[in-house]
XYZ file of C-alpha atoms in Angstrom:
779
model
C 0.026 -0.048 -0.078
C 1.232 3.421 -0.953
C 2.291 5.506 2.089
C 0.003 8.368 0.808
C -3.121 6.170 0.517
C -5.125 5.993 3.645
C -6.015 2.553 4.737
C -9.461 1.301 4.240
C -11.408 -1.086 6.431
C -13.339 -3.956 5.392
C -16.195 -3.240 7.680
C -19.593 -2.655 6.153
C -21.605 0.462 7.142
C -24.912 0.105 8.954
C -26.593 1.570 5.786
C -25.244 -1.189 3.484
C -26.345 -3.928 6.052
C -29.855 -2.423 6.269
C -30.032 -2.345 2.421
C -28.771 -5.920 2.240
C -31.562 -6.907 4.473
C -34.269 -5.091 2.558
C -33.000 -6.680 -0.718
C -32.799 -10.240 0.742
C -36.303 -9.822 2.009
C -37.545 -8.537 -1.233
C -35.990 -11.493 -3.048
C -37.607 -13.944 -0.727
C -40.932 -12.190 -0.564
C -42.180 -13.401 -3.971
C -42.044 -16.897 -2.932
C -43.944 -16.164 0.327
C -46.441 -14.099 -1.512
C -47.100 -16.317 -4.523
C -50.323 -17.833 -3.036
C -51.739 -14.502 -1.994
C -50.972 -12.938 -5.416
C -52.469 -15.846 -7.298
C -55.594 -15.698 -5.165
C -55.983 -11.993 -5.833
C -55.750 -12.773 -9.634
C -58.450 -15.457 -9.503
C -55.858 -18.261 -9.000
C -54.606 -17.976 -12.593
C -51.145 -17.477 -14.130
C -52.307 -15.601 -17.281
C -50.013 -12.914 -18.587
C -51.151 -9.451 -19.274
C -50.221 -7.140 -22.163
C -47.481 -4.600 -21.803
C -48.396 -0.980 -21.201
C -48.851 1.550 -23.943
C -46.181 4.237 -24.023
C -46.848 7.686 -25.566
C -44.103 10.044 -26.699
C -43.931 13.509 -28.121
C -41.119 12.849 -30.651
C -42.937 14.487 -33.575
C -44.333 17.153 -31.397
C -47.650 15.385 -31.155
C -48.785 12.878 -28.601
C -48.395 9.450 -30.214
C -48.224 5.789 -29.439
C -44.490 4.938 -29.545
C -45.429 1.738 -31.416
C -46.873 3.863 -34.335
C -43.867 6.185 -34.802
C -41.564 5.224 -37.705
C -38.395 6.132 -35.798
C -36.085 4.725 -33.067
C -37.196 5.999 -29.697
C -36.489 4.815 -26.151
C -38.384 6.001 -22.933
C -37.179 5.718 -19.478
C -40.132 6.286 -17.132
C -40.135 7.898 -13.624
C -40.650 4.611 -11.940
C -37.532 3.175 -13.566
C -35.464 6.070 -12.594
C -36.533 5.812 -8.966
C -35.963 2.098 -8.783
C -32.296 2.268 -9.917
C -31.609 5.377 -7.916
C -30.585 7.369 -10.943
C -28.675 10.655 -10.289
C -26.883 11.137 -13.524
C -27.128 10.284 -17.205
C -24.560 7.535 -16.701
C -26.966 5.662 -14.522
C -29.442 4.913 -17.228
C -27.494 5.286 -20.547
C -27.082 1.530 -20.776
C -30.852 1.019 -20.952
C -30.877 2.875 -24.346
C -29.399 1.010 -27.338
C -26.658 2.895 -29.043
C -26.398 5.570 -26.371
C -22.979 6.228 -24.795
C -22.241 8.563 -21.827
C -18.667 9.549 -20.888
C -18.225 11.144 -17.457
C -15.485 13.571 -16.917
C -15.637 13.143 -13.145
C -18.985 14.587 -11.862
C -22.683 14.890 -12.884
C -22.815 17.793 -15.391
C -19.361 16.939 -16.804
C -20.666 14.480 -19.270
C -20.601 13.828 -23.041
C -23.218 11.852 -25.059
C -23.197 10.045 -28.256
C -25.951 8.262 -30.196
C -25.278 5.768 -32.915
C -21.526 6.535 -33.006
C -21.932 10.251 -33.711
C -19.598 11.490 -30.952
C -18.604 15.037 -30.464
C -14.936 15.774 -31.469
C -15.320 19.418 -31.197
C -16.740 21.760 -28.383
C -20.239 21.615 -29.708
C -22.640 18.779 -28.887
C -24.037 16.109 -31.376
C -27.105 15.436 -29.206
C -29.668 18.193 -28.614
C -31.246 18.520 -25.158
C -34.841 19.660 -24.502
C -36.872 20.206 -21.319
C -40.374 19.812 -22.495
C -40.766 22.179 -25.432
C -37.631 24.293 -24.816
C -34.017 23.573 -25.971
C -31.318 24.149 -23.440
C -27.609 24.458 -23.866
C -25.635 26.418 -26.471
C -25.867 25.810 -30.317
C -22.516 27.685 -30.681
C -19.016 26.301 -30.512
C -17.585 28.297 -27.545
C -19.603 26.940 -24.571
C -18.197 23.372 -24.517
C -21.653 21.912 -24.913
C -19.968 18.655 -25.860
C -18.450 18.168 -22.325
C -21.119 19.763 -20.154
C -24.357 18.006 -21.183
C -27.429 18.764 -19.002
C -27.658 16.282 -16.023
C -31.102 17.064 -14.833
C -31.974 15.888 -11.317
C -34.521 13.004 -11.998
C -36.941 14.163 -9.448
C -40.183 15.592 -10.860
C -39.411 14.046 -14.294
C -42.192 12.065 -15.871
C -40.056 10.420 -18.424
C -36.889 10.745 -20.433
C -37.359 10.378 -24.298
C -34.239 9.463 -26.368
C -34.567 9.721 -30.154
C -31.761 8.039 -32.127
C -30.675 9.359 -35.368
C -30.700 12.979 -36.840
C -33.652 15.151 -35.735
C -32.731 18.181 -37.736
C -36.200 18.921 -39.364
C -38.057 19.306 -36.031
C -35.401 20.023 -33.502
C -32.730 21.851 -35.539
C -29.149 22.791 -34.636
C -27.202 20.153 -32.667
C -29.569 17.236 -33.091
C -27.145 15.621 -35.563
C -26.992 12.412 -33.592
C -30.334 12.454 -31.848
C -32.267 14.108 -29.121
C -32.436 13.720 -25.280
C -35.764 15.106 -23.891
C -36.815 15.519 -20.379
C -40.632 15.564 -19.860
C -41.497 17.065 -16.601
C -44.703 16.228 -14.493
C -47.687 18.525 -15.062
C -49.845 19.938 -12.226
C -52.834 17.717 -11.300
C -56.009 19.671 -11.950
C -58.341 17.145 -10.257
C -56.913 16.777 -6.750
C -54.377 17.537 -4.227
C -51.056 15.565 -4.051
C -48.329 15.958 -1.440
C -45.087 13.805 -1.618
C -42.049 13.664 0.654
C -39.058 11.587 0.547
C -35.732 10.945 2.223
C -32.829 8.637 1.288
C -29.265 7.687 2.153
C -26.591 6.594 -0.305
C -23.154 5.083 0.415
C -20.364 4.146 -1.878
C -17.824 1.274 -1.367
C -14.535 2.612 0.158
C -16.162 6.126 0.026
C -18.613 8.316 1.956
C -22.262 8.697 2.693
C -24.719 11.226 1.564
C -28.367 11.992 2.103
C -31.288 12.907 -0.113
C -34.384 15.064 0.354
C -37.348 15.609 -1.904
C -40.671 17.394 -1.504
C -43.452 17.814 -4.032
C -46.957 19.183 -4.006
C -49.846 19.665 -6.595
C -52.693 21.753 -5.906
C -55.757 22.578 -8.011
C -56.390 26.287 -7.676
C -59.548 25.955 -9.659
C -60.951 22.529 -10.281
C -60.284 21.185 -13.651
C -58.979 24.489 -14.859
C -56.006 25.778 -12.933
C -53.281 23.878 -11.069
C -50.070 24.603 -9.303
C -47.094 22.168 -8.804
C -44.063 22.830 -6.751
C -41.107 20.538 -5.996
C -37.678 20.668 -4.340
C -34.899 17.986 -4.207
C -31.469 17.793 -2.661
C -29.407 14.838 -3.875
C -26.024 14.126 -2.147
C -23.426 12.185 -4.192
C -20.744 10.591 -1.897
C -17.137 10.825 -3.007
C -15.009 7.838 -3.540
C -11.557 9.027 -4.900
C -8.558 10.175 -2.975
C -5.636 12.559 -3.653
C -2.211 11.178 -3.344
C -0.523 14.558 -2.980
C -2.149 15.872 0.150
C -3.885 12.673 1.419
C -7.407 14.071 0.968
C -10.190 11.464 0.880
C -13.393 11.261 -1.094
C -12.565 14.470 -2.928
C -15.302 14.121 -5.543
C -18.462 14.279 -3.282
C -21.044 16.463 -4.858
C -24.389 18.058 -4.312
C -27.364 18.479 -6.711
C -30.167 20.785 -5.815
C -33.308 21.311 -7.914
C -36.535 23.322 -7.518
C -39.451 23.840 -9.890
C -42.788 25.774 -9.993
C -45.319 24.996 -12.691
C -48.741 26.560 -13.243
C -51.135 24.972 -15.714
C -54.474 26.463 -17.170
C -56.801 24.058 -19.114
C -59.424 26.200 -20.755
C -62.127 25.507 -23.266
C -60.030 26.594 -26.361
C -56.849 27.764 -24.614
C -54.266 26.053 -22.564
C -51.286 27.593 -20.904
C -48.236 26.225 -18.964
C -45.786 28.452 -17.118
C -42.810 26.930 -15.342
C -39.715 27.986 -13.618
C -36.917 25.445 -13.093
C -33.645 25.857 -11.171
C -30.846 23.408 -10.736
C -27.407 23.568 -9.195
C -24.621 21.136 -9.120
C -21.389 21.716 -6.964
C -18.426 19.516 -6.223
C -15.175 20.388 -4.624
C -13.346 17.872 -6.782
C -13.808 15.353 -9.586
C -13.403 11.602 -9.756
C -10.109 10.425 -11.163
C -7.411 7.726 -11.012
C -3.828 8.369 -11.892
C -2.535 5.741 -14.298
C 1.010 4.864 -15.627
C 0.906 6.287 -19.272
C 2.528 3.168 -20.628
C 0.712 0.321 -18.772
C -2.483 2.254 -17.906
C -2.298 0.635 -14.431
C -3.041 2.679 -11.320
C 0.067 4.520 -10.066
C -1.051 4.760 -6.391
C -3.834 2.233 -6.000
C -7.527 2.045 -6.917
C -9.445 5.281 -6.859
C -6.400 7.387 -6.148
C -5.558 10.439 -8.244
C -2.664 12.855 -8.142
C -3.457 16.674 -8.210
C -1.553 19.688 -6.784
C -4.351 22.153 -7.334
C -8.124 21.907 -6.181
C -10.538 20.993 -8.882
C -14.008 22.421 -7.991
C -16.970 22.321 -10.421
C -20.229 24.075 -10.332
C -23.129 24.466 -12.744
C -26.317 26.588 -12.336
C -29.398 26.468 -14.722
C -32.428 28.607 -14.492
C -35.116 27.986 -17.022
C -38.384 29.858 -17.554
C -40.745 28.401 -20.047
C -44.251 29.496 -21.326
C -46.287 27.264 -23.529
C -49.538 28.502 -25.088
C -51.986 26.220 -27.015
C -55.062 27.625 -28.886
C -57.640 25.133 -30.149
C -58.735 26.741 -33.424
C -61.281 23.847 -34.066
C -59.602 22.916 -37.394
C -56.079 22.921 -35.942
C -53.908 24.081 -33.078
C -51.672 27.004 -32.871
C -48.769 26.539 -30.325
C -46.315 29.119 -28.980
C -43.240 27.744 -27.056
C -41.110 30.444 -25.318
C -37.943 29.757 -23.349
C -35.526 31.895 -21.318
C -32.457 30.136 -19.810
C -29.449 31.237 -18.036
C -26.490 28.699 -17.517
C -23.409 29.391 -15.485
C -20.604 26.756 -15.472
C -17.256 26.945 -13.801
C -14.686 24.116 -13.977
C -11.110 24.187 -12.555
C -8.561 21.595 -13.684
C -5.179 20.973 -12.176
C -2.563 21.784 -14.953
C 0.531 21.268 -12.973
C 1.865 18.419 -15.269
C 1.098 20.500 -18.390
C 2.578 23.907 -17.177
C 4.374 23.407 -13.935
C 7.743 23.013 -15.580
C 7.541 26.579 -16.872
C 8.840 27.595 -13.409
C 12.098 25.624 -13.550
C 12.750 24.981 -17.323
C 11.680 28.382 -18.622
C 12.015 30.791 -15.690
C 15.101 29.060 -14.063
C 13.590 28.484 -10.633
C 14.867 25.623 -8.489
C 11.932 23.272 -8.863
C 8.672 22.988 -11.020
C 5.592 24.872 -9.930
C 1.985 23.936 -9.793
C -0.625 25.418 -12.188
C -4.395 25.367 -12.596
C -6.616 26.135 -15.566
C -10.133 27.557 -14.850
C -12.901 27.690 -17.472
C -16.020 29.834 -16.836
C -19.036 29.769 -19.166
C -21.914 32.067 -19.012
C -24.822 31.567 -21.351
C -28.045 33.600 -21.796
C -30.408 32.024 -24.234
C -33.882 32.988 -25.591
C -35.982 30.700 -27.827
C -39.306 31.136 -29.465
C -41.260 28.671 -31.590
C -44.597 29.144 -33.244
C -46.236 26.280 -34.882
C -49.622 25.535 -36.507
C -50.684 21.954 -36.608
C -53.706 19.973 -37.958
C -55.850 17.826 -35.743
C -54.693 14.213 -35.251
C -56.601 11.415 -36.760
C -57.021 12.688 -40.302
C -55.644 10.844 -43.344
C -53.361 13.791 -43.768
C -51.706 15.500 -40.838
C -49.501 18.532 -41.157
C -47.495 21.068 -39.190
C -45.819 24.344 -40.177
C -43.634 26.464 -37.841
C -40.970 29.056 -37.381
C -38.266 29.034 -34.647
C -35.975 31.707 -33.454
C -33.044 31.646 -30.911
C -30.634 34.189 -29.669
C -27.500 33.465 -27.448
C -25.207 35.803 -25.591
C -22.278 33.886 -24.293
C -18.905 34.402 -22.637
C -16.189 31.906 -22.111
C -13.213 32.905 -19.980
C -9.914 30.996 -19.449
C -7.518 31.766 -16.646
C -4.220 29.898 -16.224
C -2.101 30.563 -13.273
C 1.295 29.339 -11.980
C 2.392 28.910 -8.471
C 5.093 27.135 -6.425
C 4.466 23.450 -5.806
C 3.067 24.037 -2.267
C 0.499 26.505 -3.591
C 2.197 29.724 -2.480
C 2.910 32.469 -4.915
C 6.066 32.511 -7.102
C 8.965 34.519 -5.638
C 9.190 38.141 -6.699
C 9.389 39.398 -9.396
C 8.242 36.209 -11.031
C 4.747 36.345 -9.506
C 3.871 39.618 -11.073
C 5.452 38.808 -14.507
C 4.553 35.028 -14.843
C 1.904 34.306 -12.207
C -0.773 34.605 -14.863
C 0.072 32.398 -17.782
C -3.067 33.052 -19.678
C -6.153 35.359 -19.249
C -8.441 34.920 -22.223
C -12.047 36.203 -22.617
C -14.091 34.991 -25.581
C -17.542 36.723 -25.913
C -19.765 35.370 -28.640
C -23.373 35.676 -29.966
C -25.404 33.160 -31.895
C -28.698 34.108 -33.657
C -30.768 31.613 -35.724
C -34.069 31.710 -37.674
C -35.559 28.625 -39.092
C -38.785 27.713 -40.898
C -40.026 24.141 -40.913
C -42.852 21.972 -42.111
C -43.844 18.378 -41.532
C -46.561 16.123 -43.099
C -47.896 12.750 -42.620
C -50.134 11.137 -45.067
C -52.031 7.835 -44.486
C -52.960 5.847 -47.545
C -55.462 3.159 -46.694
C -55.200 1.107 -43.496
C -51.621 -0.008 -43.962
C -49.333 2.616 -45.487
C -48.242 5.917 -44.225
C -45.488 8.317 -45.301
C -43.940 11.095 -43.114
C -41.877 13.949 -44.456
C -40.218 17.132 -43.166
C -38.034 19.883 -44.253
C -36.233 22.757 -42.421
C -34.402 25.916 -43.646
C -32.226 27.636 -41.217
C -29.819 30.572 -41.172
C -27.536 31.323 -38.330
C -25.298 34.475 -37.807
C -22.529 34.499 -35.265
C -19.969 36.834 -33.671
C -17.037 36.102 -31.604
C -13.880 37.866 -30.250
C -10.738 36.363 -28.892
C -9.573 38.883 -26.162
C -6.154 37.967 -24.855
C -5.727 40.156 -21.793
C -2.549 38.752 -20.201
C -0.023 35.851 -20.120
C 2.672 34.274 -22.189
C 0.407 31.417 -23.623
C -1.940 33.637 -25.567
C -1.555 36.424 -28.097
C -2.297 39.719 -26.449
C -5.107 41.858 -28.056
C -8.611 41.427 -29.466
C -9.140 39.355 -32.483
C -12.891 39.382 -33.667
C -14.486 37.152 -36.185
C -18.056 36.522 -37.583
C -19.717 33.873 -39.665
C -23.119 33.229 -41.347
C -24.493 30.091 -42.948
C -27.734 28.759 -44.423
C -28.490 24.979 -43.643
C -31.214 22.822 -45.180
C -32.370 19.497 -43.656
C -35.033 17.094 -44.568
C -36.406 13.701 -43.531
C -38.547 11.083 -45.268
C -40.140 8.158 -43.610
C -42.526 5.640 -45.211
C -44.024 2.918 -43.127
C -46.077 -0.216 -43.793
C -48.287 -1.981 -41.328
C -47.888 -5.749 -41.802
C -50.777 -6.294 -39.494
C -52.193 -4.715 -36.421
C -49.177 -5.847 -34.294
C -46.263 -5.208 -36.742
C -44.955 -2.333 -38.712
C -41.841 -1.855 -40.894
C -40.404 1.540 -41.803
C -37.648 3.241 -43.612
C -36.356 6.521 -42.463
C -33.816 8.942 -44.341
C -32.995 12.128 -42.522
C -30.303 14.718 -42.318
C -28.888 16.845 -39.396
C -26.305 19.419 -38.782
C -23.943 20.687 -36.217
C -23.458 24.478 -36.543
C -20.131 25.856 -37.405
C -18.843 29.373 -36.553
C -15.975 31.838 -36.452
C -12.589 30.252 -35.421
C -9.852 31.337 -32.999
C -7.046 33.460 -34.085
C -4.182 30.929 -34.519
C -1.759 30.712 -37.412
C -2.838 27.779 -39.624
C -6.368 27.764 -38.425
C -9.220 28.743 -40.876
C -10.983 31.928 -39.950
C -14.372 29.966 -39.771
C -15.409 26.380 -39.453
C -18.223 25.015 -41.524
C -21.272 23.026 -40.270
C -20.871 19.361 -39.824
C -23.550 17.507 -41.963
C -24.789 13.911 -42.016
C -27.336 11.828 -43.795
C -28.825 8.708 -42.045
C -30.601 5.733 -43.544
C -32.597 3.419 -41.435
C -34.594 0.282 -41.741
C -36.729 -0.669 -38.824
C -39.289 -3.147 -37.503
C -41.647 -2.661 -34.501
C -43.611 -5.672 -33.610
C -45.814 -7.213 -30.870
C -46.840 -10.860 -30.612
C -47.817 -13.562 -28.108
C -51.059 -11.672 -27.326
C -49.226 -8.464 -26.853
C -46.934 -9.868 -24.212
C -43.760 -9.534 -26.343
C -42.524 -6.262 -28.034
C -39.715 -6.401 -30.293
C -37.952 -3.499 -32.088
C -35.081 -3.948 -34.516
C -33.308 -1.205 -36.597
C -30.399 -1.257 -38.987
C -28.796 1.964 -40.133
C -25.969 3.521 -42.073
C -24.797 7.159 -41.441
C -22.511 9.255 -43.747
C -20.899 12.134 -41.786
C -18.957 14.842 -43.537
C -17.065 18.060 -42.729
C -16.623 16.652 -39.179
C -15.668 19.468 -36.706
C -12.319 18.342 -34.871
C -10.030 20.254 -32.577
C -6.393 20.630 -33.484
C -3.917 21.975 -30.883
C -0.272 22.945 -30.771
C 1.715 24.137 -27.690
C -1.398 23.867 -25.575
C -3.624 26.185 -27.955
C -6.273 24.731 -30.033
C -8.579 25.643 -32.846
C -11.170 23.783 -34.960
C -10.918 22.411 -38.597
C -13.387 20.537 -40.800
C -11.574 17.197 -40.671
C -13.210 14.993 -43.158
C -15.627 12.044 -43.419
C -16.789 9.060 -41.343
C -19.378 6.338 -41.472
C -21.388 4.691 -38.730
C -23.151 1.374 -39.396
C -25.056 -0.688 -36.836
C -28.038 -2.754 -35.808
C -29.989 -2.144 -32.496
C -32.408 -4.451 -30.794
C -34.903 -3.730 -28.008
C -37.394 -6.274 -26.637
C -39.706 -6.557 -23.681
C -41.506 -9.759 -22.519
C -44.265 -9.987 -19.966
C -44.080 -13.661 -18.853
C -46.971 -13.346 -16.392
C -48.770 -10.425 -14.931
C -46.068 -10.230 -12.311
C -42.862 -10.947 -14.222
C -41.284 -8.953 -16.879
C -37.994 -9.149 -18.779
C -36.229 -6.723 -21.202
C -33.105 -6.807 -23.452
C -31.397 -3.862 -25.286
C -28.420 -4.461 -27.571
C -26.405 -2.650 -30.171
C -23.737 -3.342 -32.671
C -22.011 -0.222 -34.040
C -18.991 0.177 -36.373
C -18.049 3.890 -36.595
C -14.757 4.778 -38.298
C -13.102 7.579 -40.212
C -13.226 7.152 -43.960
C -9.905 9.009 -44.709
C -7.257 11.105 -43.094
C -8.572 14.238 -41.651
C -7.585 17.475 -43.367
C -4.481 18.779 -41.758
C -3.788 22.115 -40.049
C -0.538 23.763 -41.151
C 1.037 26.081 -38.546
C 4.084 28.049 -39.805
C 7.093 28.033 -37.561
C 10.612 29.598 -37.782
C 12.281 27.599 -40.525
C 9.638 24.799 -40.821
C 5.979 24.019 -40.799
C 3.995 21.945 -38.373
C 1.370 19.664 -40.017
C -1.282 18.426 -37.596
C -3.690 15.592 -38.457
C -6.281 14.865 -35.780
C -7.433 11.622 -37.200
C -6.350 8.970 -39.715
C -8.323 6.734 -42.112
C -9.604 3.625 -40.230
C -9.656 5.197 -36.745
C -12.566 4.286 -34.513
C -14.848 7.057 -33.373
C -13.905 7.955 -29.772
C -15.940 6.199 -26.950
C -18.056 4.102 -29.312
C -17.998 0.348 -28.445
C -18.723 -2.104 -31.204
C -20.885 -4.159 -28.941
C -23.145 -3.168 -25.995
C -26.186 -4.610 -24.300
C -28.287 -4.693 -21.131
C -30.772 -6.996 -19.786
C -33.460 -6.255 -17.120
C -35.886 -8.314 -15.016
C -38.600 -7.192 -12.610
C -41.048 -9.292 -10.426
C -44.022 -7.549 -8.744
C -45.683 -9.153 -5.841
C -48.300 -8.708 -3.022
C -47.561 -9.829 0.372
C -51.026 -9.692 2.094
C -52.044 -7.108 4.592
C -52.143 -4.560 1.674
C -48.428 -4.736 1.125
C -47.071 -4.862 -2.411
C -43.764 -4.265 -4.075
C -41.285 -5.321 -6.674
C -37.787 -6.795 -6.996
C -35.619 -6.413 -10.143
C -32.182 -5.929 -11.613
C -30.198 -5.147 -14.716
C -27.005 -6.373 -16.088
C -25.221 -3.847 -18.407
C -22.163 -4.493 -20.708
C -19.950 -2.144 -22.583
C -17.440 -3.263 -25.099
C -13.933 -1.963 -25.454
C -13.488 1.550 -26.831
C -10.825 4.117 -27.494
C -10.517 7.634 -26.109
C -9.695 9.502 -29.291
C -8.298 9.383 -32.780
C -4.698 9.092 -33.931
C -2.749 12.310 -33.749
C 0.089 12.729 -36.285
C 2.435 15.746 -36.022
C 4.925 16.304 -38.881
C 7.692 18.926 -39.308
C 7.981 19.709 -42.950
C 9.998 22.129 -45.045
C 8.355 25.465 -45.319
C 5.673 25.319 -48.079
C 6.699 21.783 -48.985
C 4.594 19.168 -47.057
C 6.222 16.225 -48.994
C 9.543 16.820 -47.301
C 9.127 15.445 -43.799
C 11.715 16.458 -41.324
C 10.204 14.741 -38.246
C 7.084 12.679 -37.589
C 5.326 11.749 -34.249
C 2.283 9.527 -34.058
C 0.221 9.363 -30.859
C -2.306 6.577 -30.810
C -5.518 6.794 -28.847
C -5.717 5.030 -25.429
C -7.688 1.831 -25.133
C -10.607 1.359 -22.585
C -11.492 -2.293 -21.705
C -14.952 -3.724 -21.735
C -16.847 -4.082 -18.488
C -19.935 -5.525 -17.058
C -21.989 -4.353 -13.986
C -24.978 -5.761 -12.179
C -27.620 -3.531 -10.557
C -30.298 -4.817 -8.171
C -33.310 -3.141 -6.516
C -36.286 -3.953 -4.275
C -39.217 -2.027 -2.809
C -42.169 -2.588 -0.572
C -45.022 -0.526 0.304
C -48.675 -0.150 1.436
C -51.144 2.663 0.711
C -49.320 5.952 0.700
C -45.919 4.827 1.772
C -42.997 2.992 0.158
C -39.374 1.950 0.992
C -37.023 1.137 -1.691
C -33.383 -0.226 -1.784
C -30.850 -0.603 -4.524
C -27.305 -1.829 -5.016
C -25.598 -0.565 -8.185
C -22.485 -2.236 -9.540
C -23.080 -5.198 -7.102
C -19.767 -6.921 -7.804
C -17.686 -3.769 -7.512
C -16.626 -4.079 -11.203
C -13.659 -1.876 -12.308
C -14.070 0.007 -15.521
C -13.231 3.416 -17.072
C -15.861 5.816 -18.277
C -13.218 8.090 -19.874
C -9.411 8.346 -19.982
C -7.076 11.127 -20.941
C -3.214 11.190 -21.516
C -1.542 14.122 -19.763
C 1.808 15.484 -21.133
C 4.103 18.327 -20.332
C 3.415 21.276 -22.636
C 7.023 22.296 -22.148
C 8.926 19.055 -22.904
C 6.069 17.170 -24.668
C 6.740 14.075 -22.524
C 3.732 12.016 -21.438
C 3.719 11.920 -17.638
C 0.492 10.153 -16.568
C -2.987 9.240 -17.698
C -6.020 10.106 -15.675
C -9.114 7.812 -15.896
C -12.657 8.400 -14.552
C -13.920 5.161 -13.081
C -17.463 3.897 -13.360
C -19.334 4.299 -10.103
C -18.225 1.653 -7.474
C -20.634 -0.530 -5.585
C -23.203 1.817 -4.251
C -25.930 1.167 -1.719
C -29.094 3.295 -1.517
C -32.084 3.360 0.712
C -35.175 5.607 -0.052
C -38.432 6.207 1.744
C -41.338 8.053 0.150
C -44.804 8.954 1.537
C -47.717 10.429 -0.395
C -50.785 12.193 1.013
């Protein structure tokens, strides 16, 4: 054991013992309750049909079985059972969805069907009800800070796979993540309260609190819903440098107020949502850069500077719906403000500036802080026909305006955290101070139509024409790492997307569909760096999908299968030199795969599910190089080579679920279930090739360095849960990652920016074995 690693005891906490008892009782209970349950059902073992699920994927309320697209839904009950607190907790339940954690909730990246972000903007759009959240521009790091909405007061999460550009616009190039909140109850009062505890193996404990109330202010007309939740996330990683333990503990706080009016011909919904995430550190494990084995033991990192993270989101939304008799007019308005701050230890990257460049006796310590501020306004108007007619249509207009600021601050201190000695502190204590204000404005018009021919054939089609205009300025205020001065830039572009989806009903229980669709990831003005283009173009893709949705065995079995091919071009990729990076349009890639999702209700009590995906996502050719002139030679940077895999996309992934519902007499009822999730091997990036060539002559190679991406091994994890309740109360227990499986969610190689030598890798582990106990009461 390393001397800097505190010893861990093998004793189990009282919480874990209590949870183990509840789970054991829940597993045994079905056998004890079988006779009572059978008697309550008339002493039969007949199976019942699976429940109908509705979605709003096409901006209409529809049965998911009748939509010609790949959609997954995770319901409120499922989120509660597994103790979900982050996107990483339920990603495996969606075929083709991958979520990489960078150390905390709110520091996550999402990919769908192999379309992973390789630039600062996201490839998956995020909506809360009718309103998009997060930036459409390229200077708010939307790829790394996807919204991790606290699951409380969420009715369901809808995930649409494949491009959704015609209805959802910018950023939905890979798909859509949509949170649907719970609406006020207009018919009766509801009061809910809950408390919970969570503990992590070899880590800390944390508590949760939630309150919710729904009150009809005018029966069947006006309702108010209020909720508050506090979610504690215990830490489990330690720091080798100062001996600090459980440095990545975090807190989520969410509050929401919603007001709903249901009139004769006019409905209105007003909501205000606020969420905060804060952590004093981030999860990380220091690895040997060659062997990728832990340097100091399991769940031990090495950092010299604190790494706090915080994110605040305030969203106000107003939805108005007029029933015109022959159609509906909808207005969806959103105002959001997002503030994100993330500090990273940069000692390995820049600490050697102190000794190798300034001549001080030893290296220093450094930190890099990113601050992102985003103010976003969105407005959508749409006119839709009534549902149920042979031809259904929708036309609309969408407008968004963003005012954003990104700030970067890099500072250098002595290794113990004190200031550099005079006069170095004043001259070099700030290595970089960079402010990058930006604006993004977009106007789009769209139309969608659905034509039903006879009883079996239907065709959906859509189109969208969008124009965005952007402004940006790179303002270097201080430091030796950035050019001093203001360097503004601007861009504008027109983007057209379309979709076409014919579908054929084989019978009343089976439907086959084709879907062809396009999507885009907006470009924008680029940083002022020699060799970088002044603007980067939009990334575009075209997707072709063949799917089957079927039900059989008297509606007890649901089976969805989809095969797809995606052609992706003008991919936005980051290219960096001497620690400063910009964007280029790299080239092309393809993603091909098959997805399967099945549910089987064996009896009225027992249900199984399985999700699986095969995905092959690779670069078609070498990315376009960036050429950076130097004194006497050129540096030619390639950020990806032909045949490279798309980062963090496994070829194979699957999950299997099972749940048994039971009654135990005396009014007691509950459920016990579990899930196994398996993620195949991945890579953390693409191949980076750096060449030094003769000036103006790329064929004369003076030096070449190739850095291959780091591998991430496959892993499997088992989750279990159980619950029991009666009347208005319920107690639930869960254990996630029961076997304590080790696996990496993300990994990064860290090198010295002064010497170029790799020093260590840092990996973010999957959540270790976690015990949770929750109690809820409703009035």
